[in-house]
Amino acid sequence: MRGCDMPFIASRRAMAGALLPALLLSACATAGSPAGAPRPHYPAVDVAAEGETAPVGTAKADAADDPAIWRNAANPAASLVLGTDKKAGLYVYGLDGRVRDFSPAGALNNVDLREVRMADGSTRILVAASDRNDRAAPKIALFWLDGATARLSAQEPIAFLPAGHAPAEAYGFCMGGPRMTGEVARAYVVLKDGTVSESRLVERSGRIAAEELRQVKFATQSEGCVVDDATGTLYVAEEDVGIWKVPLAEGTLVASALARVGEADGLVDDVEGLAIARQGSKGWLVVSSQGDNGYALFDLETGKSAGRFRVSGGSLGATSETDGIEVLLGDFGPQFPEGLFVAQDGDNAPLAQNFKLVSWRAIRTALGLR
């Protein structure tokens, strides 16, 4: 699949011809992967979770979905984890796993956050999520997070922003840093049909507004996405196909295949959550290989596999059928001294689903990463 590059759709005006290029991309990705191909037998090391969140409020259902992490630079042990209950709203947890706040915002699927610079010079924590309350009208729900109190904005979502064109269902979501003067961030909404809508987020009188810029289209259902700000690259997971990388330079977008479902790259469909573990010039793309309850790593510089692991063993048990993941490197206090990895756990029986917390040091050591 690597080396299979094609020009991709550059703007909304080009969308009329989107279907054929998207189908060609998907066909290129799946070449050599016939139905019934063997699942990968990649070795996966076991890493134990060192913490977990309280279960989400929706019991006996597939409810917990996607996490985000805010690191408190002044007091790393007071950092926060956010997680969606896609049937009920958005949670804020401490690193001890206890609930600090909950917004009953309804069907929020994927969540991300950024510290953004406002026009008055202040820095605020912007939290955004794909809003599925209206399955025919894709939107982004926005919140402010107060890092000192661990509370979300009392206004609930500060705005509901259009994302793409109805009828469509907002599904995946991620944010990147600003790329032009006047922006606070970029937002990427992955619609369930494989369309990815890019918008610039701008401040207007203290509030955030979205201006849609362009779209790209993949052939089949996609969800997970993440932006590597260091290289200006968007990564998107086409669930039954593999992972695409899209350089975010202005103008024509070109999507190239990073990894595919199958034995060669160690991915078992569905390919779900994506996260970036970066420290300086070194970094890895972390991927939820949902079909075999594993997580695969790819070197961001070379695109080559960097190993696989599972969250298993220890007193908190294993994760399974993981949807969303997040990872952030840095000091999070004595329990997570080098960074924190968070994974949704699809089977936390007898309790409702939750999120498991894993030390990046444990992952790095188990995989021999340098």
Coordinates of C-alpha atoms in Angstrom, one line a residue:
M1 CA 0.0 0.0 0.0
R2 CA 2.9 2.4 0.6
G3 CA 3.9 4.3 -2.5
C4 CA 0.3 4.4 -3.8
D5 CA -0.1 8.2 -4.1
M6 CA -2.8 10.1 -6.0
P7 CA -3.9 13.7 -6.2
F8 CA -6.9 14.2 -4.0
I9 CA -9.9 16.6 -3.9
A10 CA -8.7 20.1 -3.1
S11 CA -11.8 22.1 -2.4
R12 CA -15.5 22.1 -2.1
R13 CA -15.8 23.3 -5.7
A14 CA -14.0 20.1 -6.8
M15 CA -16.4 17.8 -4.9
A16 CA -18.5 17.2 -8.0
G17 CA -15.8 14.9 -9.2
A18 CA -14.9 13.4 -5.8
L19 CA -16.4 10.0 -6.0
L20 CA -14.2 8.5 -8.7
P21 CA -10.8 9.6 -7.2
A22 CA -11.9 8.4 -3.8
L23 CA -12.9 5.0 -5.2
L24 CA -9.6 4.8 -7.0
L25 CA -7.8 5.6 -3.8
S26 CA -9.6 2.9 -1.9
A27 CA -9.1 0.4 -4.6
C28 CA -5.3 1.2 -4.6
A29 CA -5.3 0.7 -0.8
T30 CA -7.0 -2.7 -0.9
A31 CA -5.0 -4.1 -3.8
G32 CA -3.5 -7.4 -2.7
S33 CA -5.9 -7.7 0.3
P34 CA -8.6 -10.1 -0.9
A35 CA -11.6 -10.9 1.3
G36 CA -10.7 -13.6 3.8
A37 CA -7.0 -12.7 3.9
P38 CA -5.4 -14.0 7.1
R39 CA -5.3 -11.7 10.1
P40 CA -1.9 -10.4 11.2
H41 CA 0.2 -12.5 13.5
Y42 CA 2.3 -9.6 14.6
P43 CA 3.8 -10.1 18.1
A44 CA 2.2 -7.7 20.6
V45 CA 3.7 -7.0 24.0
D46 CA 1.4 -6.7 27.1
V47 CA 1.4 -3.5 29.0
A48 CA -0.7 -3.1 32.2
A49 CA -3.1 -0.2 32.8
E50 CA -2.1 1.9 35.8
G51 CA -5.4 3.7 36.2
E52 CA -8.9 3.9 34.9
T53 CA -11.8 6.3 34.9
A54 CA -15.2 5.9 36.5
P55 CA -17.6 4.2 34.1
V56 CA -19.7 6.4 31.9
G57 CA -23.3 6.9 32.9
T58 CA -24.9 4.9 30.0
A59 CA -24.9 1.3 31.2
K60 CA -25.3 -1.9 29.0
A61 CA -24.5 -0.1 25.8
D62 CA -21.6 0.9 23.5
A63 CA -21.3 4.4 25.0
A64 CA -17.8 5.5 25.9
D65 CA -16.0 6.5 22.8
D66 CA -13.1 9.0 22.6
P67 CA -10.7 10.7 25.1
A68 CA -8.6 13.9 25.1
I69 CA -5.9 14.9 27.5
W70 CA -5.0 18.3 29.0
R71 CA -1.6 18.5 30.6
N72 CA -1.3 21.0 33.5
A73 CA 2.2 22.3 33.0
A74 CA 2.3 24.0 36.4
N75 CA 1.1 20.9 38.3
P76 CA 1.3 17.8 36.0
A77 CA -0.4 15.5 38.5
A78 CA -3.5 17.8 38.3
S79 CA -3.8 17.2 34.6
L80 CA -7.2 16.2 33.2
V81 CA -8.7 13.5 30.9
L82 CA -11.9 14.2 28.9
G83 CA -14.1 11.4 27.5
T84 CA -17.3 11.2 25.6
D85 CA -20.4 9.1 26.4
K86 CA -21.7 9.2 22.9
K87 CA -25.2 8.7 24.1
A88 CA -25.2 11.3 26.9
G89 CA -22.4 13.9 26.9
L90 CA -18.9 14.8 27.9
Y91 CA -16.9 13.9 31.1
V92 CA -13.9 15.5 32.7
Y93 CA -11.8 13.2 34.9
G94 CA -8.8 13.7 37.1
L95 CA -5.8 11.3 36.7
D96 CA -7.3 9.4 39.7
G97 CA -10.2 8.5 37.4
R98 CA -12.8 10.4 39.4
V99 CA -15.4 12.5 37.6
R100 CA -14.7 16.2 38.0
D101 CA -17.4 17.5 35.7
F102 CA -20.0 16.3 33.2
S103 CA -21.9 18.2 30.5
P104 CA -25.2 16.5 29.4
A105 CA -24.7 17.6 25.8
G106 CA -26.1 14.4 24.3
A107 CA -24.6 12.5 21.4
L108 CA -21.0 13.6 21.2
N109 CA -18.7 11.2 19.4
N110 CA -15.1 12.2 19.2
V111 CA -13.4 15.0 21.2
D112 CA -10.2 17.0 21.0
L113 CA -8.8 20.1 22.8
R114 CA -6.3 22.9 22.2
E115 CA -4.9 25.7 24.2
V116 CA -5.7 28.8 22.1
R117 CA -4.6 32.4 22.1
M118 CA -7.4 34.9 22.2
A119 CA -7.4 38.4 20.8
D120 CA -7.0 39.9 24.3
G121 CA -3.7 38.0 24.8
S122 CA -5.2 35.3 27.1
T123 CA -4.8 31.6 26.7
R124 CA -7.9 29.4 27.0
I125 CA -8.6 25.7 26.7
L126 CA -10.9 25.1 23.7
V127 CA -12.7 21.7 23.7
A128 CA -14.5 20.6 20.6
A129 CA -16.5 17.4 19.7
S130 CA -18.4 16.0 16.8
D131 CA -22.0 16.5 17.5
R132 CA -24.4 13.7 16.4
N133 CA -27.6 14.9 18.1
D134 CA -29.0 15.7 14.6
R135 CA -27.8 12.8 12.4
A136 CA -28.7 14.8 9.2
A137 CA -26.9 18.1 10.2
P138 CA -23.3 17.7 11.1
K139 CA -22.0 20.1 13.7
I140 CA -19.2 20.8 16.1
A141 CA -20.0 21.3 19.8
L142 CA -17.6 23.8 21.5
F143 CA -16.8 24.2 25.2
W144 CA -14.3 26.1 27.3
L145 CA -12.5 24.1 29.9
D146 CA -11.2 25.8 33.1
G147 CA -8.0 23.9 34.0
A148 CA -8.0 25.2 37.6
T149 CA -11.5 24.1 38.5
A150 CA -11.8 21.2 36.0
R151 CA -15.1 22.6 34.9
L152 CA -16.6 22.9 31.4
S153 CA -18.2 26.1 30.3
A154 CA -21.5 26.7 32.2
Q155 CA -23.0 27.6 28.9
E156 CA -22.8 24.0 27.8
P157 CA -21.4 24.1 24.2
I158 CA -20.4 27.7 23.5
A159 CA -21.5 27.3 19.9
F160 CA -22.8 24.8 17.4
L161 CA -20.9 25.1 14.2
P162 CA -21.8 23.8 10.8
A163 CA -19.5 21.0 9.6
G164 CA -19.9 20.0 6.0
H165 CA -23.2 19.7 4.2
A166 CA -26.4 18.1 5.4
P167 CA -27.7 15.5 5.2
A168 CA -24.6 13.9 6.8
E169 CA -23.5 12.5 10.2
A170 CA -20.6 14.1 12.1
Y171 CA -18.5 11.1 13.2
G172 CA -14.8 11.5 13.7
F173 CA -13.1 14.7 14.9
C174 CA -9.7 16.2 15.5
M175 CA -8.1 19.7 15.7
G176 CA -4.8 21.1 14.5
G177 CA -3.0 24.3 15.3
P178 CA -3.6 27.6 13.4
R179 CA -2.1 27.7 9.9
M180 CA -2.9 31.4 9.1
T181 CA -3.0 34.7 10.9
G182 CA -6.4 35.3 12.5
E183 CA -7.1 31.6 13.3
V184 CA -7.1 30.0 16.8
A185 CA -7.1 26.4 15.4
R186 CA -8.2 24.2 12.5
A187 CA -11.0 21.7 12.8
Y188 CA -11.5 18.4 10.9
V189 CA -14.8 16.7 11.0
V190 CA -14.9 13.2 9.5
L191 CA -18.4 12.5 8.2
K192 CA -19.6 8.9 8.3
D193 CA -19.5 8.6 4.5
G194 CA -15.8 9.2 4.4
T195 CA -15.8 13.0 3.7
V196 CA -13.4 15.1 5.8
S197 CA -14.4 18.7 6.2
E198 CA -11.7 21.2 7.2
S199 CA -12.6 24.5 8.8
R200 CA -10.6 27.4 10.3
L201 CA -11.7 28.4 13.7
V202 CA -11.7 32.2 14.3
E203 CA -12.5 34.4 17.2
R204 CA -15.4 36.9 16.9
S205 CA -16.2 39.1 19.9
G206 CA -14.8 36.5 22.3
R207 CA -16.6 33.6 20.7
I208 CA -15.5 31.0 18.2
A209 CA -16.9 30.7 14.6
A210 CA -16.1 28.2 11.9
E211 CA -15.3 29.0 8.3
E212 CA -15.3 25.8 6.1
L213 CA -12.3 25.7 3.8
R214 CA -12.2 22.5 1.8
Q215 CA -13.1 18.8 1.9
V216 CA -11.5 15.5 1.0
K217 CA -13.3 12.3 0.4
F218 CA -12.5 8.7 1.1
A219 CA -14.5 5.9 -0.4
T220 CA -15.8 4.1 2.7
Q221 CA -16.7 4.8 6.3
S222 CA -13.9 6.6 8.2
E223 CA -13.7 8.0 11.7
G224 CA -10.3 8.3 13.5
C225 CA -8.1 11.3 12.6
V226 CA -5.2 13.2 14.1
V227 CA -3.0 16.2 13.1
D228 CA 0.7 16.2 13.5
D229 CA 1.4 19.9 13.8
A230 CA 5.2 19.4 13.6
T231 CA 4.9 18.3 9.9
G232 CA 1.5 19.7 9.0
T233 CA 0.0 16.3 8.3
L234 CA -3.5 15.0 8.8
Y235 CA -3.8 11.2 9.3
V236 CA -7.2 9.6 8.7
A237 CA -8.4 6.0 9.4
E238 CA -10.6 4.4 6.7
E239 CA -12.0 1.7 8.9
D240 CA -11.9 -1.4 6.7
V241 CA -9.0 -0.2 4.5
G242 CA -6.2 1.4 6.5
I243 CA -4.5 4.8 7.2
W244 CA -4.0 7.7 4.9
K245 CA -1.8 10.7 5.4
V246 CA -2.7 14.1 3.9
P247 CA -0.2 17.0 3.9
L248 CA -2.0 20.2 4.8
A249 CA -0.2 22.6 2.6
E250 CA -2.5 25.1 1.1
G251 CA -3.7 24.2 -2.4
T252 CA -4.0 20.7 -3.9
L253 CA -4.2 17.9 -1.3
V254 CA -2.5 14.6 -2.0
A255 CA -3.4 11.6 0.1
S256 CA -0.9 8.8 0.3
A257 CA -1.3 5.4 2.0
L258 CA 0.6 4.9 5.2
A259 CA -0.6 1.4 6.3
R260 CA -3.3 -1.1 5.3
V261 CA -5.4 -3.6 7.0
G262 CA -3.7 -7.0 6.8
E263 CA -0.7 -9.0 7.9
A264 CA 2.0 -6.7 6.5
D265 CA 1.2 -3.7 8.7
G266 CA -0.4 -5.4 11.7
L267 CA -3.8 -3.9 11.5
V268 CA -7.1 -5.7 11.9
D269 CA -10.3 -3.9 10.9
D270 CA -11.8 -1.8 12.2
V271 CA -9.0 0.7 12.2
E272 CA -10.3 3.1 14.8
G273 CA -8.6 5.8 17.0
L274 CA -5.4 7.6 16.0
A275 CA -3.0 9.5 18.2
I276 CA 0.4 11.2 17.9
A277 CA 3.2 10.5 20.4
R278 CA 5.8 13.2 19.6
Q279 CA 8.8 14.5 21.5
G280 CA 11.0 16.8 19.5
S281 CA 12.0 15.3 16.1
K282 CA 11.0 11.8 17.2
G283 CA 7.4 10.6 17.0
W284 CA 5.0 7.7 16.4
L285 CA 1.5 7.3 15.1
V286 CA -0.5 5.1 17.5
V287 CA -3.4 3.2 16.1
S288 CA -6.3 1.2 17.6
S289 CA -6.4 -2.1 15.8
Q290 CA -9.9 -2.9 17.0
G291 CA -10.3 -6.3 15.4
D292 CA -7.6 -7.9 17.6
N293 CA -7.8 -5.6 20.6
G294 CA -4.3 -4.3 19.9
Y295 CA -2.5 -1.0 19.3
A296 CA 0.0 -0.5 16.5
L297 CA 2.8 2.1 16.2
F298 CA 4.3 3.6 13.1
D299 CA 7.4 5.7 13.0
L300 CA 6.4 9.2 11.8
E301 CA 9.6 9.8 10.0
T302 CA 9.9 6.5 8.0
G303 CA 6.3 5.3 8.1
K304 CA 7.5 1.9 9.1
S305 CA 6.0 -0.3 11.9
A306 CA 7.4 0.4 15.3
G307 CA 5.7 -2.5 17.1
R308 CA 2.4 -3.5 18.7
F309 CA 1.1 -3.8 22.2
R310 CA -2.0 -4.7 24.1
V311 CA -3.4 -3.3 27.4
S312 CA -3.5 -6.5 29.4
G313 CA -2.7 -7.9 32.8
G314 CA -2.6 -6.1 36.1
S315 CA -5.4 -5.5 38.5
L316 CA -7.4 -3.3 36.2
G317 CA -7.7 -5.9 33.4
A318 CA -7.5 -5.6 29.6
T319 CA -9.0 -3.3 27.1
S320 CA -11.0 -4.6 24.2
E321 CA -12.7 -3.3 21.0
T322 CA -11.2 0.1 21.6
D323 CA -12.7 3.0 19.7
G324 CA -10.9 6.3 20.6
I325 CA -7.4 6.7 22.0
E326 CA -5.1 9.6 22.9
V327 CA -1.5 10.0 24.0
L328 CA 0.5 12.9 25.2
L329 CA 4.2 12.9 26.1
G330 CA 5.6 14.8 29.0
D331 CA 5.6 14.8 32.8
F332 CA 2.2 13.8 34.3
G333 CA 3.5 13.3 37.8
P334 CA 5.1 10.2 39.5
Q335 CA 2.6 7.7 38.1
F336 CA 3.0 8.8 34.5
P337 CA 6.5 10.4 34.4
E338 CA 7.1 10.3 30.6
G339 CA 3.6 10.6 29.2
L340 CA 0.0 9.3 29.3
F341 CA -1.8 6.9 26.9
V342 CA -5.6 6.7 27.3
A343 CA -7.8 4.1 25.6
Q344 CA -11.5 3.5 25.5
D345 CA -12.4 0.0 26.9
G346 CA -15.3 -1.6 25.1
D347 CA -15.8 -4.3 27.7
N348 CA -15.5 -3.1 31.3
A349 CA -18.1 -5.7 32.6
P350 CA -19.9 -5.9 34.9
L351 CA -19.7 -2.1 34.9
A352 CA -20.3 0.3 32.0
Q353 CA -17.6 1.1 29.6
N354 CA -14.7 3.4 30.7
F355 CA -11.2 4.6 29.8
K356 CA -7.9 3.0 30.8
L357 CA -4.8 5.0 31.6
V358 CA -1.4 3.6 30.7
S359 CA 2.1 5.0 31.4
W360 CA 4.0 5.9 28.2
R361 CA 7.2 4.8 29.9
A362 CA 5.7 1.3 30.2
I363 CA 4.8 1.3 26.5
R364 CA 8.2 2.7 25.4
T365 CA 10.1 0.2 27.5
A366 CA 8.1 -2.8 26.4
L367 CA 8.6 -1.9 22.7
G368 CA 12.2 -0.8 23.1
L369 CA 11.5 2.6 21.7
R370 CA 14.3 5.1 21.7

